[in-house]
Each structure stands twice: as C-alpha cells, then as structure tokens.
Amino acid sequence: QHPCSIVPNRGSIMARLVLAVALVSLLCLPGLAQPAPAPADSTEQDDDSTQPAEKEATPAPKPSKEELAKQALSRATEARKEALEHADDAIKKLKAFVHLFDDHADAKTAAAGIEESAQKDVEKSADDAENTFQSRLGTLAKSGSSGDSKAVAAAAKKANRAAKEVEHSAGDDKAKAMRELRKHIQKAKKEEAHTLARKAREGARAAVKAAHTLERAERHAGVKEDSYERELDHNARIGEGMEDQAKDLQDKADDKIEKYFDTLEGRSEPLEDDAREEAAKHLAEERGAVRGATKQAGEEAEKVRMAAKKAAAEAKAEAKASKGKEASDAAEPTESAQKAKDDTKAADGASPDGANAGGASAGGDASTSGSSPTAFAAAARPVPLVGAAGLLVFAAWAVAFPAALRMRPTVREAPLLG
C-alpha cells in the first residue's frame, strides 16, 4: 500500500453507523411526535376547542377542610341575612296593614260604597218585583168587566201582596245585603291580617333556624366559642322577638278591625233606615194605586151586574106578557063555546008548551029580568055618591040585593017528550 493511503478501522465504522442512526432518529422522531396536520377547510375554533379539553383533563385540586368550612360559613351568613330581611319585611307589611284601621274618617265613604254594591245586588230582584206588581195592577183594573166582586177582591189581594214584595226588595233586602256585605269584608280583613301575621311568624322562625345554622358553620370554621355563642344568642333573641311582635300585631289588628267596622256599622245603619223609609213610601203609593184600581173595578162590576139584572127583568117581563097573551088567546074559543051553549039552553026553554008557554009569556019580563044574578047586580049597582047620601044608598043596596036574589023566580025547563 501507499503510505499516504488511509485504511478504515472496524471500530471507527461501527461508531459511524451508530452516529448515523442517532442522526436519523433525531430527524424523524420530532416529526412523528407532532400531531397530524389539520385539514385545509378546518378553522381556528377547532384548535381552540381542543385546548379546554386538555385543561379539563387536568384534575382540579381538592379543597381542603378549612376551605369547605369557610364556604359553609359564607353560605350560612348569607342565609341568615336573607331570613332576617324576609322576617323584617313581613313585620313591616303587618304593621302597615294595622295602620290602615287607625283613621276612621273614611268609614262614611266606605259605607256609601257598601250601599252602592248592595243596591246592585238587589236591583234585579227589585225590578222583577216591580214588574210583577204592575202586571197584577193591570189584572185588577180589568177584573171589573166580569161583574164578579169576588174576582175584584182576589185581584186586589194579589196586587197588595206584590206591592209588599216590592217594598221588601227595596227596603229589607237592601238592608240585609248591606249587613252581609259588611260582615263579608270584615271577615276578609281579619283573614288577611292572620295571613300576614302567620308569614311574619314563619319568617321569624326561619331567622332563628338560620342563626343556629350559622352557629354550627362558625364552630366548624374555627371561630372562637364565646364569639359564635354570643352571636347565636343575639340572633335567636332577634328572631324570637320578631315572632312575639307578629303575635302582638295580629291581636292589635283584630281589635282595630273590630273598632273600625263598629264605626262603619254606625255609618251604615242610617243608610239602611233610609232605604226602608223610601221603600215604605213607595209601598204607600202602590197601595194607593191598588185602592184606586179596586174602587174603579168595583164600580164597573156593579154597573155590569145592574145591566145584567135589568136585562134579566126585561126578559122576564117580556116572557110573562107573552105567556098572558097566549092564555087570553086560548080562553076566547072557550067563552064563545059557553055562549053558544047558553043560547041553546035558552032556545030549549022557549019551545011550544001549553001550560009553560003562558006562564013563560006571563012571566017573561020577570024571568028575563031575574034570570041572571050578574045582570041583576049590574042593574042594581048604584052610582057612587059623595058624602052621607052615598053611604045610605050603598047600605040600602046591600040589604036589598040578597033579598032580590032570594025572591027571583025559578025557571024550570019543560020535560022532553019522547
């Protein structure tokens, strides 16, 4: 070999190979450790969204016992504060409600409002009663046309009853509605006072409960015992005082409500009396209308009865006259037949007979003159005179008439020859 030529050593070759592998690994491994490149259309938000996931993956450190105690203490302090504010709020509302009944000056206005509401409540029934009365008054006015006094009296009774219903609706019903409305409002106000007092008591109890919770939180948080016990006593006294105050305010509200509604009743009673008085006046007017209608209907019924009675009398007289005429017409043939019979008998008595003919002719004048008592009486009836002469003539005629009747000749019929 040439002295200047270099002959490679085996050890140097191995070293070179190791160095080459190390270089290749240094060049290739950083590329493998990097993430795959994002697609061309992906946005930067995808890269940002992956960062919180990497942060969440890191577990948060667990709070210590002291930190938990402090957090509980903070929550308890806030809860106690809210409970006290809530209880104080309820107490203030209850106080404001109680003060509403301090001034009774508006009782008159309240009474007028109650009267107006009561009037609306009874308005329909009053209108119905008035319509019924007008209808029955019209019936009463027409009842006289029947001529029945009993029908007139019955219609008048119904009209008076309807007038009383009108008075009852406008007076008693309205006053009753005012009383019931006043009692309803009073009951509602008492219930409202009790509700506010209950909420105030509940708020006070919640404040006491929150104080005990705060005391436990302070003890766990390491607050000194005398400190949290002193604060517990203070907070408990505040809550218990609020509860007692709520009870006192409820009693006070009940008393003030009673006094206020006593005043309201005093303002309402004159209005109730006015309503009754007005209804009584209206009743008097309606009963006057009923009396007038009753009188008019009675007069009309009397006229109808008299007209009917007169018509009946006229019909009866006409029927009687017609019956008398019929009787006289029937009697005329009978008298004619009797006259014919008498003529036949006279003809039979004047038939030719020797002994009787002379006697008949001799005493014809006497038989003719005394054959009939009626004819004799007619001939002997004196003419009435005035004074004592007339009486004497009448007495003489009365004595002579019976004697003449006894002395008249008896006319015997001749026996019939066989």
PDB file of N, CA and C in Angstrom, residues 205-303:
ATOM      1  N   ARG A 205     -89.249  32.509  62.685  1.00  0.00           N
ATOM      2  CA  ARG A 205     -88.736  31.166  62.997  1.00  0.00           C
ATOM      3  C   ARG A 205     -87.622  30.770  62.024  1.00  0.00           C
ATOM      4  N   ALA A 206     -87.783  31.139  60.763  1.00  0.00           N
ATOM      5  CA  ALA A 206     -86.720  30.852  59.786  1.00  0.00           C
ATOM      6  C   ALA A 206     -85.441  31.600  60.144  1.00  0.00           C
ATOM      7  N   ALA A 207     -85.572  32.814  60.684  1.00  0.00           N
ATOM      8  CA  ALA A 207     -84.381  33.579  61.104  1.00  0.00           C
ATOM      9  C   ALA A 207     -83.683  32.891  62.267  1.00  0.00           C
ATOM     10  N   VAL A 208     -84.461  32.368  63.214  1.00  0.00           N
ATOM     11  CA  VAL A 208     -83.855  31.643  64.349  1.00  0.00           C
ATOM     12  C   VAL A 208     -83.158  30.375  63.849  1.00  0.00           C
ATOM     13  N   LYS A 209     -83.800  29.677  62.942  1.00  0.00           N
ATOM     14  CA  LYS A 209     -83.187  28.460  62.386  1.00  0.00           C
ATOM     15  C   LYS A 209     -81.892  28.802  61.644  1.00  0.00           C
ATOM     16  N   ALA A 210     -81.888  29.887  60.887  1.00  0.00           N
ATOM     17  CA  ALA A 210     -80.673  30.313  60.181  1.00  0.00           C
ATOM     18  C   ALA A 210     -79.574  30.702  61.162  1.00  0.00           C
ATOM     19  N   ALA A 211     -79.950  31.256  62.314  1.00  0.00           N
ATOM     20  CA  ALA A 211     -78.949  31.605  63.331  1.00  0.00           C
ATOM     21  C   ALA A 211     -78.268  30.349  63.870  1.00  0.00           C
ATOM     22  N   HIS A 212     -79.040  29.300  64.083  1.00  0.00           N
ATOM     23  CA  HIS A 212     -78.435  28.037  64.554  1.00  0.00           C
ATOM     24  C   HIS A 212     -77.540  27.433  63.478  1.00  0.00           C
ATOM     25  N   THR A 213     -77.933  27.508  62.246  1.00  0.00           N
ATOM     26  CA  THR A 213     -77.090  27.007  61.158  1.00  0.00           C
ATOM     27  C   THR A 213     -75.786  27.790  61.087  1.00  0.00           C
ATOM     28  N   LEU A 214     -75.863  29.101  61.258  1.00  0.00           N
ATOM     29  CA  LEU A 214     -74.656  29.935  61.257  1.00  0.00           C
ATOM     30  C   LEU A 214     -73.743  29.586  62.423  1.00  0.00           C
ATOM     31  N   GLU A 215     -74.353  29.298  63.547  1.00  0.00           N
ATOM     32  CA  GLU A 215     -73.533  28.933  64.718  1.00  0.00           C
ATOM     33  C   GLU A 215     -72.738  27.657  64.457  1.00  0.00           C
ATOM     34  N   ARG A 216     -73.375  26.658  63.833  1.00  0.00           N
ATOM     35  CA  ARG A 216     -72.645  25.416  63.515  1.00  0.00           C
ATOM     36  C   ARG A 216     -71.535  25.684  62.497  1.00  0.00           C
ATOM     37  N   ALA A 217     -71.832  26.514  61.498  1.00  0.00           N
ATOM     38  CA  ALA A 217     -70.823  26.829  60.489  1.00  0.00           C
ATOM     39  C   ALA A 217     -69.637  27.570  61.120  1.00  0.00           C
ATOM     40  N   GLU A 218     -69.903  28.458  62.026  1.00  0.00           N
ATOM     41  CA  GLU A 218     -68.806  29.180  62.698  1.00  0.00           C
ATOM     42  C   GLU A 218     -67.973  28.233  63.573  1.00  0.00           C
ATOM     43  N   ARG A 219     -68.643  27.279  64.201  1.00  0.00           N
ATOM     44  CA  ARG A 219     -67.891  26.331  65.033  1.00  0.00           C
ATOM     45  C   ARG A 219     -66.979  25.477  64.166  1.00  0.00           C
ATOM     46  N   HIS A 220     -67.476  25.016  63.020  1.00  0.00           N
ATOM     47  CA  HIS A 220     -66.639  24.205  62.130  1.00  0.00           C
ATOM     48  C   HIS A 220     -65.542  25.038  61.476  1.00  0.00           C
ATOM     49  N   ALA A 221     -65.814  26.310  61.329  1.00  0.00           N
ATOM     50  CA  ALA A 221     -64.801  27.169  60.695  1.00  0.00           C
ATOM     51  C   ALA A 221     -63.716  27.621  61.667  1.00  0.00           C
ATOM     52  N   GLY A 222     -63.854  27.236  62.918  1.00  0.00           N
ATOM     53  CA  GLY A 222     -62.807  27.561  63.878  1.00  0.00           C
ATOM     54  C   GLY A 222     -62.994  28.881  64.590  1.00  0.00           C
ATOM     55  N   VAL A 223     -64.215  29.452  64.521  1.00  0.00           N
ATOM     56  CA  VAL A 223     -64.470  30.690  65.248  1.00  0.00           C
ATOM     57  C   VAL A 223     -64.473  30.385  66.735  1.00  0.00           C
ATOM     58  N   LYS A 224     -64.061  31.338  67.504  1.00  0.00           N
ATOM     59  CA  LYS A 224     -63.989  31.122  68.946  1.00  0.00           C
ATOM     60  C   LYS A 224     -65.378  30.842  69.507  1.00  0.00           C
ATOM     61  N   GLU A 225     -65.419  29.996  70.519  1.00  0.00           N
ATOM     62  CA  GLU A 225     -66.680  29.546  71.076  1.00  0.00           C
ATOM     63  C   GLU A 225     -67.485  30.688  71.669  1.00  0.00           C
ATOM     64  N   ASP A 226     -66.836  31.541  72.441  1.00  0.00           N
ATOM     65  CA  ASP A 226     -67.579  32.636  73.055  1.00  0.00           C
ATOM     66  C   ASP A 226     -68.129  33.598  72.007  1.00  0.00           C
ATOM     67  N   SER A 227     -67.429  33.669  70.879  1.00  0.00           N
ATOM     68  CA  SER A 227     -67.865  34.572  69.827  1.00  0.00           C
ATOM     69  C   SER A 227     -69.130  34.050  69.152  1.00  0.00           C
ATOM     70  N   TYR A 228     -69.095  32.777  68.706  1.00  0.00           N
ATOM     71  CA  TYR A 228     -70.264  32.283  67.990  1.00  0.00           C
ATOM     72  C   TYR A 228     -71.446  32.037  68.932  1.00  0.00           C
ATOM     73  N   GLU A 229     -71.186  31.705  70.197  1.00  0.00           N
ATOM     74  CA  GLU A 229     -72.301  31.551  71.133  1.00  0.00           C
ATOM     75  C   GLU A 229     -72.972  32.893  71.418  1.00  0.00           C
ATOM     76  N   ARG A 230     -72.153  33.919  71.546  1.00  0.00           N
ATOM     77  CA  ARG A 230     -72.708  35.250  71.772  1.00  0.00           C
ATOM     78  C   ARG A 230     -73.536  35.700  70.551  1.00  0.00           C
ATOM     79  N   GLU A 231     -73.015  35.412  69.381  1.00  0.00           N
ATOM     80  CA  GLU A 231     -73.757  35.792  68.172  1.00  0.00           C
ATOM     81  C   GLU A 231     -75.032  34.971  68.025  1.00  0.00           C
ATOM     82  N   LEU A 232     -74.995  33.692  68.409  1.00  0.00           N
ATOM     83  CA  LEU A 232     -76.187  32.850  68.353  1.00  0.00           C
ATOM     84  C   LEU A 232     -77.284  33.397  69.278  1.00  0.00           C
ATOM     85  N   ASP A 233     -76.884  33.747  70.496  1.00  0.00           N
ATOM     86  CA  ASP A 233     -77.875  34.293  71.428  1.00  0.00           C
ATOM     87  C   ASP A 233     -78.491  35.578  70.879  1.00  0.00           C
ATOM     88  N   HIS A 234     -77.669  36.417  70.290  1.00  0.00           N
ATOM     89  CA  HIS A 234     -78.164  37.681  69.741  1.00  0.00           C
ATOM     90  C   HIS A 234     -79.154  37.432  68.599  1.00  0.00           C
ATOM     91  N   ASN A 235     -78.767  36.552  67.682  1.00  0.00           N
ATOM     92  CA  ASN A 235     -79.641  36.269  66.545  1.00  0.00           C
ATOM     93  C   ASN A 235     -80.930  35.564  66.973  1.00  0.00           C
ATOM     94  N   ALA A 236     -80.813  34.662  67.943  1.00  0.00           N
ATOM     95  CA  ALA A 236     -82.012  33.962  68.419  1.00  0.00           C
ATOM     96  C   ALA A 236     -82.975  34.939  69.087  1.00  0.00           C
ATOM     97  N   ARG A 237     -82.439  35.863  69.875  1.00  0.00           N
ATOM     98  CA  ARG A 237     -83.309  36.850  70.519  1.00  0.00           C
ATOM     99  C   ARG A 237     -84.031  37.722  69.481  1.00  0.00           C
ATOM    100  N   ILE A 238     -83.322  38.051  68.410  1.00  0.00           N
ATOM    101  CA  ILE A 238     -83.949  38.866  67.350  1.00  0.00           C
ATOM    102  C   ILE A 238     -85.108  38.108  66.714  1.00  0.00           C
ATOM    103  N   GLY A 239     -84.880  36.824  66.368  1.00  0.00           N
ATOM    104  CA  GLY A 239     -85.932  36.029  65.740  1.00  0.00           C
ATOM    105  C   GLY A 239     -87.114  35.805  66.661  1.00  0.00           C
ATOM    106  N   GLU A 240     -86.830  35.474  67.925  1.00  0.00           N
ATOM    107  CA  GLU A 240     -87.924  35.256  68.873  1.00  0.00           C
ATOM    108  C   GLU A 240     -88.697  36.550  69.130  1.00  0.00           C
ATOM    109  N   GLY A 241     -87.985  37.658  69.154  1.00  0.00           N
ATOM    110  CA  GLY A 241     -88.662  38.946  69.322  1.00  0.00           C
ATOM    111  C   GLY A 241     -89.570  39.263  68.146  1.00  0.00           C
ATOM    112  N   MET A 242     -89.113  38.919  66.945  1.00  0.00           N
ATOM    113  CA  MET A 242     -89.962  39.125  65.779  1.00  0.00           C
ATOM    114  C   MET A 242     -91.217  38.264  65.839  1.00  0.00           C
ATOM    115  N   GLU A 243     -91.096  37.031  66.302  1.00  0.00           N
ATOM    116  CA  GLU A 243     -92.263  36.162  66.400  1.00  0.00           C
ATOM    117  C   GLU A 243     -93.272  36.711  67.410  1.00  0.00           C
ATOM    118  N   ASP A 244     -92.761  37.152  68.561  1.00  0.00           N
ATOM    119  CA  ASP A 244     -93.664  37.760  69.560  1.00  0.00           C
ATOM    120  C   ASP A 244     -94.313  39.032  69.021  1.00  0.00           C
ATOM    121  N   GLN A 245     -93.552  39.803  68.281  1.00  0.00           N
ATOM    122  CA  GLN A 245     -94.090  41.024  67.699  1.00  0.00           C
ATOM    123  C   GLN A 245     -95.194  40.709  66.700  1.00  0.00           C
ATOM    124  N   ALA A 246     -95.014  39.649  65.927  1.00  0.00           N
ATOM    125  CA  ALA A 246     -96.044  39.253  64.961  1.00  0.00           C
ATOM    126  C   ALA A 246     -97.337  38.851  65.670  1.00  0.00           C
ATOM    127  N   LYS A 247     -97.218  38.135  66.786  1.00  0.00           N
ATOM    128  CA  LYS A 247     -98.409  37.758  67.554  1.00  0.00           C
ATOM    129  C   LYS A 247     -99.112  38.991  68.110  1.00  0.00           C
ATOM    130  N   ASP A 248     -98.344  39.922  68.655  1.00  0.00           N
ATOM    131  CA  ASP A 248     -98.949  41.145  69.200  1.00  0.00           C
ATOM    132  C   ASP A 248     -99.638  41.964  68.101  1.00  0.00           C
ATOM    133  N   LEU A 249     -98.994  42.032  66.942  1.00  0.00           N
ATOM    134  CA  LEU A 249     -99.593  42.788  65.843  1.00  0.00           C
ATOM    135  C   LEU A 249    -100.882  42.131  65.349  1.00  0.00           C
ATOM    136  N   GLN A 250    -100.940  40.820  65.374  1.00  0.00           N
ATOM    137  CA  GLN A 250    -102.174  40.132  64.972  1.00  0.00           C
ATOM    138  C   GLN A 250    -103.310  40.469  65.928  1.00  0.00           C
ATOM    139  N   ASP A 251    -103.044  40.424  67.236  1.00  0.00           N
ATOM    140  CA  ASP A 251    -104.079  40.795  68.207  1.00  0.00           C
ATOM    141  C   ASP A 251    -104.500  42.256  68.033  1.00  0.00           C
ATOM    142  N   LYS A 252    -103.522  43.099  67.792  1.00  0.00           N
ATOM    143  CA  LYS A 252    -103.819  44.519  67.589  1.00  0.00           C
ATOM    144  C   LYS A 252    -104.662  44.719  66.332  1.00  0.00           C
ATOM    145  N   ALA A 253    -104.346  43.967  65.283  1.00  0.00           N
ATOM    146  CA  ALA A 253    -105.112  44.077  64.042  1.00  0.00           C
ATOM    147  C   ALA A 253    -106.561  43.645  64.258  1.00  0.00           C
ATOM    148  N   ASP A 254    -106.768  42.555  65.010  1.00  0.00           N
ATOM    149  CA  ASP A 254    -108.127  42.103  65.292  1.00  0.00           C
ATOM    150  C   ASP A 254    -108.926  43.172  66.038  1.00  0.00           C
ATOM    151  N   ASP A 255    -108.312  43.778  67.037  1.00  0.00           N
ATOM    152  CA  ASP A 255    -109.007  44.815  67.811  1.00  0.00           C
ATOM    153  C   ASP A 255    -109.343  46.026  66.938  1.00  0.00           C
ATOM    154  N   LYS A 256    -108.389  46.462  66.147  1.00  0.00           N
ATOM    155  CA  LYS A 256    -108.621  47.644  65.314  1.00  0.00           C
ATOM    156  C   LYS A 256    -109.658  47.372  64.231  1.00  0.00           C
ATOM    157  N   ILE A 257    -109.655  46.158  63.700  1.00  0.00           N
ATOM    158  CA  ILE A 257    -110.661  45.810  62.694  1.00  0.00           C
ATOM    159  C   ILE A 257    -112.053  45.833  63.315  1.00  0.00           C
ATOM    160  N   GLU A 258    -112.187  45.304  64.529  1.00  0.00           N
ATOM    161  CA  GLU A 258    -113.476  45.318  65.210  1.00  0.00           C
ATOM    162  C   GLU A 258    -113.964  46.756  65.428  1.00  0.00           C
ATOM    163  N   LYS A 259    -113.084  47.611  65.906  1.00  0.00           N
ATOM    164  CA  LYS A 259    -113.465  49.004  66.168  1.00  0.00           C
ATOM    165  C   LYS A 259    -113.816  49.726  64.867  1.00  0.00           C
ATOM    166  N   TYR A 260    -113.038  49.474  63.836  1.00  0.00           N
ATOM    167  CA  TYR A 260    -113.302  50.145  62.567  1.00  0.00           C
ATOM    168  C   TYR A 260    -114.668  49.743  62.015  1.00  0.00           C
ATOM    169  N   PHE A 261    -114.984  48.456  62.064  1.00  0.00           N
ATOM    170  CA  PHE A 261    -116.253  48.014  61.495  1.00  0.00           C
ATOM    171  C   PHE A 261    -117.433  48.356  62.401  1.00  0.00           C
ATOM    172  N   ASP A 262    -117.182  48.586  63.694  1.00  0.00           N
ATOM    173  CA  ASP A 262    -118.242  49.149  64.534  1.00  0.00           C
ATOM    174  C   ASP A 262    -118.583  50.560  64.067  1.00  0.00           C
ATOM    175  N   THR A 263    -117.544  51.335  63.769  1.00  0.00           N
ATOM    176  CA  THR A 263    -117.772  52.679  63.231  1.00  0.00           C
ATOM    177  C   THR A 263    -118.471  52.611  61.877  1.00  0.00           C
ATOM    178  N   LEU A 264    -118.052  51.670  61.053  1.00  0.00           N
ATOM    179  CA  LEU A 264    -118.673  51.513  59.737  1.00  0.00           C
ATOM    180  C   LEU A 264    -120.139  51.113  59.862  1.00  0.00           C
ATOM    181  N   GLU A 265    -120.451  50.277  60.840  1.00  0.00           N
ATOM    182  CA  GLU A 265    -121.846  49.899  61.073  1.00  0.00           C
ATOM    183  C   GLU A 265    -122.674  51.119  61.476  1.00  0.00           C
ATOM    184  N   GLY A 266    -122.077  51.982  62.332  1.00  0.00           N
ATOM    185  CA  GLY A 266    -122.775  53.205  62.702  1.00  0.00           C
ATOM    186  C   GLY A 266    -123.033  54.119  61.522  1.00  0.00           C
ATOM    187  N   ARG A 267    -122.130  54.129  60.540  1.00  0.00           N
ATOM    188  CA  ARG A 267    -122.338  54.934  59.331  1.00  0.00           C
ATOM    189  C   ARG A 267    -123.337  54.269  58.387  1.00  0.00           C
ATOM    190  N   SER A 268    -123.452  52.950  58.446  1.00  0.00           N
ATOM    191  CA  SER A 268    -124.312  52.228  57.500  1.00  0.00           C
ATOM    192  C   SER A 268    -125.759  52.161  57.962  1.00  0.00           C
ATOM    193  N   GLU A 269    -125.994  52.130  59.268  1.00  0.00           N
ATOM    194  CA  GLU A 269    -127.360  51.976  59.769  1.00  0.00           C
ATOM    195  C   GLU A 269    -128.298  53.095  59.301  1.00  0.00           C
ATOM    196  N   PRO A 270    -127.886  54.381  59.324  1.00  0.00           N
ATOM    197  CA  PRO A 270    -128.780  55.408  58.778  1.00  0.00           C
ATOM    198  C   PRO A 270    -129.121  55.181  57.304  1.00  0.00           C
ATOM    199  N   LEU A 271    -128.162  54.680  56.543  1.00  0.00           N
ATOM    200  CA  LEU A 271    -128.442  54.392  55.133  1.00  0.00           C
ATOM    201  C   LEU A 271    -129.443  53.253  55.001  1.00  0.00           C
ATOM    202  N   GLU A 272    -129.339  52.266  55.881  1.00  0.00           N
ATOM    203  CA  GLU A 272    -130.311  51.170  55.873  1.00  0.00           C
ATOM    204  C   GLU A 272    -131.702  51.681  56.240  1.00  0.00           C
ATOM    205  N   ASP A 273    -131.773  52.565  57.248  1.00  0.00           N
ATOM    206  CA  ASP A 273    -133.071  53.138  57.637  1.00  0.00           C
ATOM    207  C   ASP A 273    -133.660  53.967  56.500  1.00  0.00           C
ATOM    208  N   ASP A 274    -132.810  54.706  55.809  1.00  0.00           N
ATOM    209  CA  ASP A 274    -133.294  55.500  54.671  1.00  0.00           C
ATOM    210  C   ASP A 274    -133.871  54.598  53.584  1.00  0.00           C
ATOM    211  N   ALA A 275    -133.205  53.488  53.356  1.00  0.00           N
ATOM    212  CA  ALA A 275    -133.696  52.552  52.330  1.00  0.00           C
ATOM    213  C   ALA A 275    -135.066  51.996  52.724  1.00  0.00           C
ATOM    214  N   ARG A 276    -135.230  51.641  54.004  1.00  0.00           N
ATOM    215  CA  ARG A 276    -136.532  51.123  54.463  1.00  0.00           C
ATOM    216  C   ARG A 276    -137.608  52.197  54.376  1.00  0.00           C
ATOM    217  N   GLU A 277    -137.263  53.423  54.775  1.00  0.00           N
ATOM    218  CA  GLU A 277    -138.235  54.513  54.727  1.00  0.00           C
ATOM    219  C   GLU A 277    -138.665  54.806  53.288  1.00  0.00           C
ATOM    220  N   GLU A 278    -137.707  54.828  52.394  1.00  0.00           N
ATOM    221  CA  GLU A 278    -138.037  55.064  50.987  1.00  0.00           C
ATOM    222  C   GLU A 278    -138.911  53.939  50.438  1.00  0.00           C
ATOM    223  N   ALA A 279    -138.609  52.721  50.834  1.00  0.00           N
ATOM    224  CA  ALA A 279    -139.420  51.583  50.388  1.00  0.00           C
ATOM    225  C   ALA A 279    -140.830  51.664  50.965  1.00  0.00           C
ATOM    226  N   ALA A 280    -140.960  52.133  52.217  1.00  0.00           N
ATOM    227  CA  ALA A 280    -142.288  52.264  52.825  1.00  0.00           C
ATOM    228  C   ALA A 280    -143.118  53.324  52.096  1.00  0.00           C
ATOM    229  N   LYS A 281    -142.486  54.432  51.712  1.00  0.00           N
ATOM    230  CA  LYS A 281    -143.196  55.464  50.937  1.00  0.00           C
ATOM    231  C   LYS A 281    -143.670  54.906  49.598  1.00  0.00           C
ATOM    232  N   HIS A 282    -142.802  54.168  48.963  1.00  0.00           N
ATOM    233  CA  HIS A 282    -143.173  53.571  47.674  1.00  0.00           C
ATOM    234  C   HIS A 282    -144.314  52.576  47.847  1.00  0.00           C
ATOM    235  N   LEU A 283    -144.280  51.827  48.963  1.00  0.00           N
ATOM    236  CA  LEU A 283    -145.361  50.881  49.239  1.00  0.00           C
ATOM    237  C   LEU A 283    -146.685  51.609  49.431  1.00  0.00           C
ATOM    238  N   ALA A 284    -146.669  52.747  50.155  1.00  0.00           N
ATOM    239  CA  ALA A 284    -147.902  53.519  50.345  1.00  0.00           C
ATOM    240  C   ALA A 284    -148.448  54.003  49.008  1.00  0.00           C
ATOM    241  N   GLU A 285    -147.579  54.447  48.125  1.00  0.00           N
ATOM    242  CA  GLU A 285    -148.024  54.895  46.811  1.00  0.00           C
ATOM    243  C   GLU A 285    -148.648  53.750  46.017  1.00  0.00           C
ATOM    244  N   GLU A 286    -148.005  52.615  46.063  1.00  0.00           N
ATOM    245  CA  GLU A 286    -148.530  51.479  45.295  1.00  0.00           C
ATOM    246  C   GLU A 286    -149.849  50.971  45.880  1.00  0.00           C
ATOM    247  N   ARG A 287    -149.975  50.991  47.208  1.00  0.00           N
ATOM    248  CA  ARG A 287    -151.246  50.567  47.801  1.00  0.00           C
ATOM    249  C   ARG A 287    -152.358  51.576  47.489  1.00  0.00           C
ATOM    250  N   GLY A 288    -152.000  52.862  47.399  1.00  0.00           N
ATOM    251  CA  GLY A 288    -152.973  53.843  46.948  1.00  0.00           C
ATOM    252  C   GLY A 288    -153.443  53.551  45.538  1.00  0.00           C
ATOM    253  N   ALA A 289    -152.506  53.173  44.681  1.00  0.00           N
ATOM    254  CA  ALA A 289    -152.886  52.796  43.311  1.00  0.00           C
ATOM    255  C   ALA A 289    -153.783  51.569  43.313  1.00  0.00           C
ATOM    256  N   VAL A 290    -153.528  50.638  44.226  1.00  0.00           N
ATOM    257  CA  VAL A 290    -154.363  49.436  44.317  1.00  0.00           C
ATOM    258  C   VAL A 290    -155.766  49.804  44.788  1.00  0.00           C
ATOM    259  N   ARG A 291    -155.875  50.697  45.755  1.00  0.00           N
ATOM    260  CA  ARG A 291    -157.201  51.114  46.232  1.00  0.00           C
ATOM    261  C   ARG A 291    -157.993  51.801  45.114  1.00  0.00           C
ATOM    262  N   GLY A 292    -157.315  52.690  44.381  1.00  0.00           N
ATOM    263  CA  GLY A 292    -157.998  53.353  43.278  1.00  0.00           C
ATOM    264  C   GLY A 292    -158.473  52.375  42.219  1.00  0.00           C
ATOM    265  N   ALA A 293    -157.606  51.433  41.860  1.00  0.00           N
ATOM    266  CA  ALA A 293    -157.983  50.439  40.852  1.00  0.00           C
ATOM    267  C   ALA A 293    -159.106  49.536  41.362  1.00  0.00           C
ATOM    268  N   THR A 294    -159.064  49.230  42.682  1.00  0.00           N
ATOM    269  CA  THR A 294    -160.117  48.388  43.257  1.00  0.00           C
ATOM    270  C   THR A 294    -161.467  49.095  43.215  1.00  0.00           C
ATOM    271  N   LYS A 295    -161.476  50.379  43.561  1.00  0.00           N
ATOM    272  CA  LYS A 295    -162.718  51.148  43.533  1.00  0.00           C
ATOM    273  C   LYS A 295    -163.289  51.220  42.111  1.00  0.00           C
ATOM    274  N   GLN A 296    -162.415  51.526  41.177  1.00  0.00           N
ATOM    275  CA  GLN A 296    -162.864  51.630  39.791  1.00  0.00           C
ATOM    276  C   GLN A 296    -163.387  50.288  39.284  1.00  0.00           C
ATOM    277  N   ALA A 297    -162.673  49.216  39.605  1.00  0.00           N
ATOM    278  CA  ALA A 297    -163.112  47.889  39.165  1.00  0.00           C
ATOM    279  C   ALA A 297    -164.425  47.508  39.837  1.00  0.00           C
ATOM    280  N   GLY A 298    -164.601  47.878  41.132  1.00  0.00           N
ATOM    281  CA  GLY A 298    -165.856  47.580  41.827  1.00  0.00           C
ATOM    282  C   GLY A 298    -167.027  48.314  41.210  1.00  0.00           C
ATOM    283  N   GLU A 299    -166.838  49.594  40.875  1.00  0.00           N
ATOM    284  CA  GLU A 299    -167.903  50.349  40.222  1.00  0.00           C
ATOM    285  C   GLU A 299    -168.261  49.748  38.865  1.00  0.00           C
ATOM    286  N   GLU A 300    -167.245  49.371  38.138  1.00  0.00           N
ATOM    287  CA  GLU A 300    -167.504  48.756  36.828  1.00  0.00           C
ATOM    288  C   GLU A 300    -168.238  47.430  36.991  1.00  0.00           C
ATOM    289  N   ALA A 301    -167.836  46.657  38.006  1.00  0.00           N
ATOM    290  CA  ALA A 301    -168.521  45.382  38.248  1.00  0.00           C
ATOM    291  C   ALA A 301    -169.977  45.615  38.645  1.00  0.00           C
ATOM    292  N   GLU A 302    -170.244  46.665  39.456  1.00  0.00           N
ATOM    293  CA  GLU A 302    -171.613  46.979  39.852  1.00  0.00           C
ATOM    294  C   GLU A 302    -172.450  47.366  38.629  1.00  0.00           C
ATOM    295  N   LYS A 303    -171.869  48.157  37.739  1.00  0.00           N
ATOM    296  CA  LYS A 303    -172.581  48.530  36.515  1.00  0.00           C
ATOM    297  C   LYS A 303    -172.912  47.294  35.679  1.00  0.00           C
TER     298      LYS A 303
END
